[in-house]
XYZ file of C-alpha atoms in Angstrom:
593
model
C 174.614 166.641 90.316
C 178.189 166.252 89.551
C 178.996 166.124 93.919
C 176.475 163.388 93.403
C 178.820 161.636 90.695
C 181.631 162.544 93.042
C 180.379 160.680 95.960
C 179.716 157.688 94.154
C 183.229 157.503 92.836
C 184.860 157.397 96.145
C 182.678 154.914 96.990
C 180.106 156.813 99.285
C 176.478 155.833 99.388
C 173.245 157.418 101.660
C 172.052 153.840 100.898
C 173.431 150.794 102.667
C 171.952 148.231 100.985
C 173.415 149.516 97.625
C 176.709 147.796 95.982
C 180.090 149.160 94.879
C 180.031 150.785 91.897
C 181.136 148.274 88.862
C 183.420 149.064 87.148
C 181.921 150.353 84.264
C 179.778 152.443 86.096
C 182.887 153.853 87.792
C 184.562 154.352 84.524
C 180.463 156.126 83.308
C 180.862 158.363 86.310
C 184.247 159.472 85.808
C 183.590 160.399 82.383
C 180.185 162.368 82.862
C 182.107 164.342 85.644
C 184.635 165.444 83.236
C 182.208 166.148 80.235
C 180.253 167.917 82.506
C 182.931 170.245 83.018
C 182.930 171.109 79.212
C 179.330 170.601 78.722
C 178.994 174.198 76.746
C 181.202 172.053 74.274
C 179.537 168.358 74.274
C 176.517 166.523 72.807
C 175.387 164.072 75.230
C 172.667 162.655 72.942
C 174.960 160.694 71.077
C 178.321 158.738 71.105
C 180.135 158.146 75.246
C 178.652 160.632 76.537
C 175.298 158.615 75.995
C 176.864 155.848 76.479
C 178.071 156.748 79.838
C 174.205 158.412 80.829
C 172.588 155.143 79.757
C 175.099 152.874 82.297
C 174.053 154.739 84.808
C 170.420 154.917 83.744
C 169.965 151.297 83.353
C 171.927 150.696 86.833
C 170.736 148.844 89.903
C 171.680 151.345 91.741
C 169.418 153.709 92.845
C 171.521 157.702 93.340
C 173.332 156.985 89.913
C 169.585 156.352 88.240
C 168.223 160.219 89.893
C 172.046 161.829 88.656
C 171.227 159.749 85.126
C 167.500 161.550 85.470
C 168.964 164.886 87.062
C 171.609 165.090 84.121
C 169.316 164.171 81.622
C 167.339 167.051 82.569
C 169.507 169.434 83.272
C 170.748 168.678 79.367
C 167.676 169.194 78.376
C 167.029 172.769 79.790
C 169.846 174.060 77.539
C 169.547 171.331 74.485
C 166.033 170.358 73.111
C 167.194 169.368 69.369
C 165.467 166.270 67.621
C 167.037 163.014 69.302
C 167.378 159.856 68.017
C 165.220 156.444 70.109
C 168.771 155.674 71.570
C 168.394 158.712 73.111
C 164.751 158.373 74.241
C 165.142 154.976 75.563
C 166.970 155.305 79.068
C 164.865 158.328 79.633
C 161.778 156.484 78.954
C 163.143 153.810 81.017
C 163.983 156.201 83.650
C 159.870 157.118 83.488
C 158.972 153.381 84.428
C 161.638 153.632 87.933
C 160.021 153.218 91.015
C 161.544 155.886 92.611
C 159.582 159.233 92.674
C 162.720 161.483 92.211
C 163.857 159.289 89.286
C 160.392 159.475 87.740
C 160.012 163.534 88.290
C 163.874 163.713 86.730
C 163.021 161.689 83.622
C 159.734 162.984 83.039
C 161.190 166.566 83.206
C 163.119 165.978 80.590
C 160.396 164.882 78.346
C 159.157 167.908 78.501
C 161.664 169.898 77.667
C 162.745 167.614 74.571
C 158.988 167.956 74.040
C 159.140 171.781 72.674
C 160.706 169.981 69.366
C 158.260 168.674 66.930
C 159.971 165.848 65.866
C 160.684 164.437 69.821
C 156.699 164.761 70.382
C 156.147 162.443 68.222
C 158.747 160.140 68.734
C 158.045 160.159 72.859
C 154.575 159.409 72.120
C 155.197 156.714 69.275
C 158.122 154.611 71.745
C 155.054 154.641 74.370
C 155.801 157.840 76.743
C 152.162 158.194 77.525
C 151.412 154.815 79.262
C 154.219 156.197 82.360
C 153.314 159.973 82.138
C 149.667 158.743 83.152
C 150.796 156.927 85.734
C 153.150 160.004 86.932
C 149.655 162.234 86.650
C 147.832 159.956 89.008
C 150.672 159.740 91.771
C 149.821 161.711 95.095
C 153.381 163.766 94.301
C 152.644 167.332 93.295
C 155.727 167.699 91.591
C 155.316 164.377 89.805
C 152.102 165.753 88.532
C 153.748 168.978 87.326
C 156.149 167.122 85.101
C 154.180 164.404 84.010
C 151.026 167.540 83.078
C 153.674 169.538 81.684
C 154.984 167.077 79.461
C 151.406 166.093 78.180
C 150.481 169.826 77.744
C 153.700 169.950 75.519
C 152.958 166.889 73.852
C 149.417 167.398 72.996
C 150.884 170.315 70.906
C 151.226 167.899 67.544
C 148.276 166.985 65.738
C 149.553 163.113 65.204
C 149.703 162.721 69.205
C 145.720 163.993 69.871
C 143.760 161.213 69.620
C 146.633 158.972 70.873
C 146.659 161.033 74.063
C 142.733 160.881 74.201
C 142.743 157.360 73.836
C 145.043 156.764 76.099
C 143.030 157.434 79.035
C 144.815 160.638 79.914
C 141.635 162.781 79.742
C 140.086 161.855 82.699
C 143.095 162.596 85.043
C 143.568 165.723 82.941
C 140.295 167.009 84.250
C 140.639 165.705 88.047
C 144.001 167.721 88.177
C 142.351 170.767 86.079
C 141.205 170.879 90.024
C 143.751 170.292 91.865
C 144.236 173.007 94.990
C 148.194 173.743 93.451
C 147.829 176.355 90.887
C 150.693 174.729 89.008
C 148.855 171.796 88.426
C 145.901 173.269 87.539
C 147.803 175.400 84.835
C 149.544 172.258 83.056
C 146.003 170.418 82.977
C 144.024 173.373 81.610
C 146.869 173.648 79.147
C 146.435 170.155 78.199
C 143.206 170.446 77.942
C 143.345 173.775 75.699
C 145.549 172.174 73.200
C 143.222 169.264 72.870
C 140.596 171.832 71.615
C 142.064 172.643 68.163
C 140.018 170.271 66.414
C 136.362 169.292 66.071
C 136.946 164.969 66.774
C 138.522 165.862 69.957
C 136.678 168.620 71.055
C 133.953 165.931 70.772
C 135.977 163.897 72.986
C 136.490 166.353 75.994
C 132.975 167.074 75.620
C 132.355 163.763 76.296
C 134.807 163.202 78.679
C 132.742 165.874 80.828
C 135.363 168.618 80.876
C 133.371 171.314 79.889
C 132.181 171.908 84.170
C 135.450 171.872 84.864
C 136.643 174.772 82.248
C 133.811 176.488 83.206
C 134.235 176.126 87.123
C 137.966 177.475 86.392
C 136.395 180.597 85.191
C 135.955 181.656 88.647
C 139.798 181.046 89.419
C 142.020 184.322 90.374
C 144.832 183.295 88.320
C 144.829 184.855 84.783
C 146.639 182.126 83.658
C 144.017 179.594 84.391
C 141.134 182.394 83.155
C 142.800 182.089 79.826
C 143.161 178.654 78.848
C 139.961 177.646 80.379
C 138.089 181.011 78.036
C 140.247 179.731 74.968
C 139.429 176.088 75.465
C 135.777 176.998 75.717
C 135.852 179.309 72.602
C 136.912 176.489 70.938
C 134.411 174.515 72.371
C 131.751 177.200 70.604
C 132.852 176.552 66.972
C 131.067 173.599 66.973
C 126.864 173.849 66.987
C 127.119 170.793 69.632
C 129.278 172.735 71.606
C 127.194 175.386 72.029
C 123.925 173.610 72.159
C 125.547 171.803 75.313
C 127.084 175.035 76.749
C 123.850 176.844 76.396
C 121.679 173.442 77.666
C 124.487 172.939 80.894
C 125.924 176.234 81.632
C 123.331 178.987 82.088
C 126.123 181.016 83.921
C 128.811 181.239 81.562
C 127.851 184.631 79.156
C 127.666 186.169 83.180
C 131.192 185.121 83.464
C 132.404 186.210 80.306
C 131.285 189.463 80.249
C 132.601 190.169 83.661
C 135.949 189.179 81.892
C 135.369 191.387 79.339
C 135.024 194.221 82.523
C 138.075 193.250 84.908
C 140.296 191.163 83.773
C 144.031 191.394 81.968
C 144.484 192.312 78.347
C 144.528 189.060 76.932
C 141.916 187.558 79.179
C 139.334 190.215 77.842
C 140.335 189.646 74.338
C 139.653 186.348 74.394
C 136.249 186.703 76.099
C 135.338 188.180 73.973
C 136.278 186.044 71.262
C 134.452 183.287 73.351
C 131.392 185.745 73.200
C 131.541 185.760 69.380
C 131.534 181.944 68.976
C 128.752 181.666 71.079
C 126.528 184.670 68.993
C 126.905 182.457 65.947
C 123.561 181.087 67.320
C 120.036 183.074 67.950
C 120.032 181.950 71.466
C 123.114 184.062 72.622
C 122.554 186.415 70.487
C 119.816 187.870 72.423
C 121.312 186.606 75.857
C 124.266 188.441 75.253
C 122.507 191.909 74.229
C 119.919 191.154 77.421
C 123.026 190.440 80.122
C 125.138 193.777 79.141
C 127.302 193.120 76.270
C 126.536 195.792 74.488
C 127.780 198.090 77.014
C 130.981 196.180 77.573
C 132.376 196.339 73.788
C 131.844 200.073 73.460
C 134.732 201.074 75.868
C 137.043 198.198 73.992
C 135.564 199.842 70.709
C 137.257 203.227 70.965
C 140.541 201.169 72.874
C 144.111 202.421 71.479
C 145.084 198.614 71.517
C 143.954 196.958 68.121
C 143.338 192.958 69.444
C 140.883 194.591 71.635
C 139.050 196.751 68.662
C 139.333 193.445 66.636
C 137.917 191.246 69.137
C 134.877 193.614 69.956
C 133.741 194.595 66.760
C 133.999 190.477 65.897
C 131.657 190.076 68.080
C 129.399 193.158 67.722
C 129.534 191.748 63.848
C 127.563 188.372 65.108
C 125.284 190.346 67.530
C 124.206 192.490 64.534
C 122.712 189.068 62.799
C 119.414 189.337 65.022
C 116.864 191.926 63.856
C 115.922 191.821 67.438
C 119.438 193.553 68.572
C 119.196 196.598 66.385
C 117.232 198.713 68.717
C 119.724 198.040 71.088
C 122.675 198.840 69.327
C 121.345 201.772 67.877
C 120.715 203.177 71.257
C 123.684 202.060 72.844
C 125.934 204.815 71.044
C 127.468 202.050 68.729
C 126.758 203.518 65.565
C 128.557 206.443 65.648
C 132.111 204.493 66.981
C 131.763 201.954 64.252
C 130.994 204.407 61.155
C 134.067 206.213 63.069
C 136.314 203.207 62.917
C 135.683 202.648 59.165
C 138.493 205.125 58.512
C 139.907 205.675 61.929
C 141.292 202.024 62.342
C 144.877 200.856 61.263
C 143.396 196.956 61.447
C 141.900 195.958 58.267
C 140.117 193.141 60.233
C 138.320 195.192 62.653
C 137.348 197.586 59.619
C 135.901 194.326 57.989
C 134.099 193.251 61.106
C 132.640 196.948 61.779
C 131.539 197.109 57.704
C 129.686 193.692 58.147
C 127.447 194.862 61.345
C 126.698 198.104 59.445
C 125.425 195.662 56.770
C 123.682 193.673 59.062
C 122.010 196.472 61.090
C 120.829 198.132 57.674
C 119.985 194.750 56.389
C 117.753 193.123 59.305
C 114.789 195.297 59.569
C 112.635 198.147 58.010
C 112.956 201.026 60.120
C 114.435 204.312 59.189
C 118.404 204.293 58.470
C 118.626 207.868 58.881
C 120.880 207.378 61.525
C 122.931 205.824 59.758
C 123.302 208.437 57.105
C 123.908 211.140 59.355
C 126.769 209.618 61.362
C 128.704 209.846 58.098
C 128.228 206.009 57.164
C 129.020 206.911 53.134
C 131.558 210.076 53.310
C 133.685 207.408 55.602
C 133.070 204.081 53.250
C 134.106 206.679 50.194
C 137.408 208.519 52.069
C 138.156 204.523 52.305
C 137.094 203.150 48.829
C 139.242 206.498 47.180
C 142.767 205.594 49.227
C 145.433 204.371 46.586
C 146.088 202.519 50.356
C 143.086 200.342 50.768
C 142.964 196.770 51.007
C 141.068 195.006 48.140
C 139.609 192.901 51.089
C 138.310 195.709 52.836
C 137.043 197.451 49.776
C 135.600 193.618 49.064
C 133.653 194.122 52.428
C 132.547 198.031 51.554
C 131.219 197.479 48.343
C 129.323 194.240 49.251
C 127.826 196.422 51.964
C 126.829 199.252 49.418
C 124.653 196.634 47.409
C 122.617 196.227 50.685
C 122.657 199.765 50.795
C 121.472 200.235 47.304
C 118.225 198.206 48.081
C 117.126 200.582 51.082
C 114.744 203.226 49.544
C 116.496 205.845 51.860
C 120.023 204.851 51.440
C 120.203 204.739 47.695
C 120.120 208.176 46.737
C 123.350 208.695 49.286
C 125.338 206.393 46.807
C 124.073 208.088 43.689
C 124.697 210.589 44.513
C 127.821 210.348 46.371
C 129.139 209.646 43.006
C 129.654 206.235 44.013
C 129.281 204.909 40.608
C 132.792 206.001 39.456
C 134.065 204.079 42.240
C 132.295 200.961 41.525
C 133.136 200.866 37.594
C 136.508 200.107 37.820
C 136.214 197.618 40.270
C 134.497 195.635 37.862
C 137.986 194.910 35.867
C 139.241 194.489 39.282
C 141.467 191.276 39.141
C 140.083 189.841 42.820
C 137.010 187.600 41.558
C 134.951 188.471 44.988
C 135.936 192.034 44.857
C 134.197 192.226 40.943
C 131.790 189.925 41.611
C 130.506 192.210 44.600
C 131.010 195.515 42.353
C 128.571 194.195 39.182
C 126.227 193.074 41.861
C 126.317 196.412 43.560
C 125.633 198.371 40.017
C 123.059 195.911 39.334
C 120.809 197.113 42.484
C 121.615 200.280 41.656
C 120.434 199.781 37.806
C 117.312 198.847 39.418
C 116.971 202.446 40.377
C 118.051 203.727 36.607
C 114.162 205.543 36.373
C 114.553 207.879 38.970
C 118.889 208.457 38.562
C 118.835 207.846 34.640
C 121.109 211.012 33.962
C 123.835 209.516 36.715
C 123.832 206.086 34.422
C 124.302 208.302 31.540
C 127.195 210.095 32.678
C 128.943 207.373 33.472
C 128.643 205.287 30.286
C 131.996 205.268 28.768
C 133.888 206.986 31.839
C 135.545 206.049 34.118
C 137.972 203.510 32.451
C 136.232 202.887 29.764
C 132.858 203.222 31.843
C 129.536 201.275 32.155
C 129.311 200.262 28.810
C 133.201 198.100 28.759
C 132.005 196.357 31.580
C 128.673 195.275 30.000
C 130.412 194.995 26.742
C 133.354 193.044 28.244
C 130.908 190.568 30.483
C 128.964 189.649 27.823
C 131.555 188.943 24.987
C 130.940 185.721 23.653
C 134.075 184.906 22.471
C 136.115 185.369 26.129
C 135.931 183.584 28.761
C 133.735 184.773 31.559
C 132.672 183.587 34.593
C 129.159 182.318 33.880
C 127.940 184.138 36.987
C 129.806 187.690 36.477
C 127.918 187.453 32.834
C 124.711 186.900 34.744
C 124.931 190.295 36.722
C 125.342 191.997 33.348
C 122.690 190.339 31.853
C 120.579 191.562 34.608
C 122.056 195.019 34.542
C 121.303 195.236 31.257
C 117.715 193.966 31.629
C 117.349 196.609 34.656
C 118.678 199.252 32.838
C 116.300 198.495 29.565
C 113.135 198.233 31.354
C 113.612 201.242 33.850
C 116.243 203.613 32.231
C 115.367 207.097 30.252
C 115.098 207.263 26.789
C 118.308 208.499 26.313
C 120.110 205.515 28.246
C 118.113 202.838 26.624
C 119.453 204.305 23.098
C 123.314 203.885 24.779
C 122.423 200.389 25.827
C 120.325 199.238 22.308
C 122.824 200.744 20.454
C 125.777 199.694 21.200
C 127.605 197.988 18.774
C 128.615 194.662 20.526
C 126.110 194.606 23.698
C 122.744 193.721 22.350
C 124.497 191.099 19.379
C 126.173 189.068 21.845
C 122.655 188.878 24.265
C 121.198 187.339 21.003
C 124.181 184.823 20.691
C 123.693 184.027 24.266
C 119.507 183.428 24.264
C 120.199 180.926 20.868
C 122.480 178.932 23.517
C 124.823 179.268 20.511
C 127.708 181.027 22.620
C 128.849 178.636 24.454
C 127.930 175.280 22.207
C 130.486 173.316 24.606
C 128.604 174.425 28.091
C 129.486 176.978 30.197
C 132.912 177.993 30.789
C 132.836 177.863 34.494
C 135.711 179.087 37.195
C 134.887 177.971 40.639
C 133.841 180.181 42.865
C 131.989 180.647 45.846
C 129.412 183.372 45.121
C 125.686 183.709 45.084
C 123.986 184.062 41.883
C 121.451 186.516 43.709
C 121.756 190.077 42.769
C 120.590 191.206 46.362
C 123.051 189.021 49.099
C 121.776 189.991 52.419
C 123.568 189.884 55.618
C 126.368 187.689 56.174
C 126.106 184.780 58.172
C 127.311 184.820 61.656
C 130.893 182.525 61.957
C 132.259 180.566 64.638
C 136.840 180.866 64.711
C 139.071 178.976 66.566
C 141.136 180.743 69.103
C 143.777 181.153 66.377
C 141.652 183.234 64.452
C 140.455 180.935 61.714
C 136.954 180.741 60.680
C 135.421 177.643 60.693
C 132.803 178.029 58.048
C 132.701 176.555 54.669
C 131.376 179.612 53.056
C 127.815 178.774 50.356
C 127.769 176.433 47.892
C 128.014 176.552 44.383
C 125.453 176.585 42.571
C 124.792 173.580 39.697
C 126.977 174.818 36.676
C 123.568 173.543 34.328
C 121.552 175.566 36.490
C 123.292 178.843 36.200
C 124.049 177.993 32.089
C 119.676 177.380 32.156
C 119.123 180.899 33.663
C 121.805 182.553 31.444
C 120.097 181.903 28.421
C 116.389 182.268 30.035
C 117.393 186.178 31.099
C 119.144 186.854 27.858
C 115.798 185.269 25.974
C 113.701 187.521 28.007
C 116.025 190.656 27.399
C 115.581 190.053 23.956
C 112.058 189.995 23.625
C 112.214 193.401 26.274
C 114.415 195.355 23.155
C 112.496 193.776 20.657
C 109.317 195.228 21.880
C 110.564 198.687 22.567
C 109.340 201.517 20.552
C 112.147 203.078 18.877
């Protein structure tokens, strides 16, 4: 670029037709030639040295224009820091040249000032799109690498989506998606990947009729292209009308997928199988998937040393499990032993979360003997976990939710009485993680349900550990602390379980205790609370026996896109407060002491 300069100072031109350089631009030239010597050492965004790259931008003539576009781009390789409009402007002027080079120059450095947040939005807000459109359309392959490029880069900020896709951008963004250059392609399906992160203009591709074209560049060689189109399409499967249209248009795509999941690179698999997750939030591919293979794809990424890979597969197995009609399957696939396995053999605490969840699904989903599940270890694993001073609160969260599905299986109870399972739960119900307390009452309130047949275990228990069974009750049901209407609803319960099914000897513990029973009468006058319930919010069921979890749909960041359940009406919870604690009353008042 600076021979370029060099040849237009002495007055040398490869165009006839062109003029002398004016003086000015002479004096522009000369300059940028000896800046450029020191460029290490000078900001060309501001001050002369702008100055001197706008003269020549805004020139007539045409080879001091492409050394304008050249040096703007060159700058830009090395320097993308927020710039100012002055900046912006002869580049953007640079865009509208008819001159192919000049274009390709100028738009090249668009996208390089495009990796800065601040310069996306400023290119798109001074009107960068209308020329970059025009650039993507032109018959010039490296025009339409640029122009794609910058776009891809671009379509990065949130602000500049729905500009872009009103714009008219995503219609060429699909042709080139298809272009025979694989560098073209790649820009376009990169464009089109980062217009995926949100559900308005996911709507818009969809409508745009992109989804053929992500799913046609399945079948590319180029891992490159297999990713964004499989990450654009997962994010395409968050959304139930996304996956109603992929399972309505595209009866090849779970083939496709799972052959990813097979061959392909690292992070090509991963994300298959991320796509496969999405996709087995709904009963339709929850099946398909099971029926085309899947199962035995996961199980060698199950037991893989690499942990995106155990993440991503037990994610998925965790959806699969939702269908009572994929147990069988699983179960005879040689699943169950990897996943009770991974419990304490994996350092991710998300993968232990996901593997946790399809053990509670599996166990949860149908009626058939879960002696399998006791004899690959299921509780000595959840308890080596649960008793780890190391243990995540969520992942203990996920185990003990689990357990209260456990609790309600006639041949998986005994395993956590008996397991002494009890002393591990009690404390968790002073645990300060709402969800992690909430999910440890809940569990000792299926279990209470069992209090005839393990009355002696309930006994032992009652004032160890910390402070045992009865400080929970005790502590739940004070009247004058504040509780969480629904945590004093478990113990209500508990205490309404262990009453009517406990031995003698436990209902005496319960009856007499010195603070229990009073503060169950306070609560069934409605006199406890005179001022209405003192509720927290919260996000938990009121239901003692939570089945499985719902399946969830995540963007290809990881994020789930679910809103987790309602609440429930704060009057309606306050109602059946006082209802159970009226009926526990008249339960103690007709025992038989």
């Amino acid at each position: 670029m600076i021979l370029a300069l060099w040849r237009h100072v002495d007055g040398d031109s490869s165009r006839e037709e062109e003029p002398l350089l004016a003086a000015k631009e002479r004096e522009a030239v000369n300059m940028l030639v000896d800046l450029f010597e020191r460029r290490a050492t000078v900001s060309f965004y501001e001050g002369e040295p702008l100055e001197a790259l706008s003269t020549l931008a805004y020139s007539d003539v045409y080879h001091l224009q492409l050394s304008a576009a050249t040096a703007f781009s060159e700058i830009s390789e090395m320097d993308t820091r927020p710039v100012t409009r002055e900046a912006l402007e002869p580049i953007l002027y640079l865009l509208h040249s008819p001159h192919i080079d000049v274009q390709h120059g100028a738009s090249a450095a668009l996208g390089n000032l495009a990796v800065n947040v601040e310069n996306k939005l400023l290119i798109v807000r001074m009107g960068g799109l209308e020329p970059l459109i025009r650039q993507m359309l032109s018959p010039n392959i490296d025009a339409q690498i640029n122009s794609v490029g910058c776009i891809t880069n671009l379509a990065t900020a949130e602000e500049n989506k729905m500009r872009i896709a009103k714009s008219g951008a995503l219609l060429p963004l699909i042709r080139l998606a298809k272009s025979q250059d694989v560098r073209v392609q790649r820009n376009a399906a990169g464009a089109l990947l980062n217009m995926t992160h949100s559900a308005e203009h996911r709507q818009q591709l969809v409508g745009a009729n992109a989804v053929p074209t992500l799913v046609q560049l399945l079948g590319s060689d180029d891992a490159e292209l297999q990713y964004y189109a499989t990450t654009a399409l997962s994010n395409i499967a968050v959304d139930d009308t996304g996956r109603q249209l992929l399972w309505e248009t595209q009866p090849v795509l779970v083939d496709a997928l799972i052959r990813f999941v097979d061959t392909a690179t690292i992070k090509v698999q991963c994300q298959a199988i991320l796509t496969l997750r999405n996709l087995a939030s709904d009963e339709q591919y929850q099946l398909q998937i099971v029926e085309k293979g899947g199962l035995r794809s996961l199980l060698p990424l199950l037991q893989s040393e690499y942990d995106p890979l155990v993440v991503s597969a037990s994610a998925c197995l965790r959806n699969l499990s939702i269908h009572p009609d994929n147990e069988k399957p699983i179960l005879d696939s040689g699943i169950l032993e990897c996943l009770v396995g991974l419990i304490t053999q994996s350092a991710s605490e998300e993968a232990q979360c996901h593997v946790i969840s399809a053990l509670r699904n599996l166990v949860a989903n149908s009626d058939s003997a879960k002696a399998p599940f006791a004899a690959a270890g299921l509780f000595d694993h959840i308890k080596a976990v649960m008793m780890s001073p190391a243990a995540s609160p969520t992942v203990v969260g996920e185990m003990v939710a689990a357990l209260n599905v456990f609790a309600l299986d006639d041949s998986l109870w005994p395993y956590i009485i008996d397991g002494a399972f009890l002393e591990l739960l009690i404390p968790l119900t002073h645990a300060p993680q709402l969800e992690l307390q909430y999910n440890a009452c809940v569990t000792i309130s299926s279990l209470a349900a069992k209090a005839g047949e393990a009355g002696e275990r309930f006994v032992q228990v009652w004032d160890r550990p910390n402070g045992g069974l009865q400080s929970y009750l005790a502590t739940c049901l004070a009247v004058d602390r504040g509780m969480d209407p629904m945590l004093r609803s478990v113990a209500l319960w508990t205490v309404y379980l262990l009453v009517e099914n406990g031995s003698p000897e436990l209902v005496r513990l319960v009856t007499g205790h010195p603070s229990i029973i009073k503060n169950i009468d306070m609560i069934a006058s409605a006199s406890a609370l005179p001022d209405g319930p003192d509720v927290r919010s919260s996000a938990y069921t009121t239901d003692s026996t939570p089945g499985p979890r719902a399946s969830r749909a995540f963007d290809a960041d990881g994020f789930a896109l679910d809103g987790g359940e309602p609440d429930e009406n704060e009057d309606e919870i306050y109602t059946r407060m006082v209802t159970l604690a009226q009926d526990l009353v008249a339960l103690v008042n007709a025992l038989d002491y």
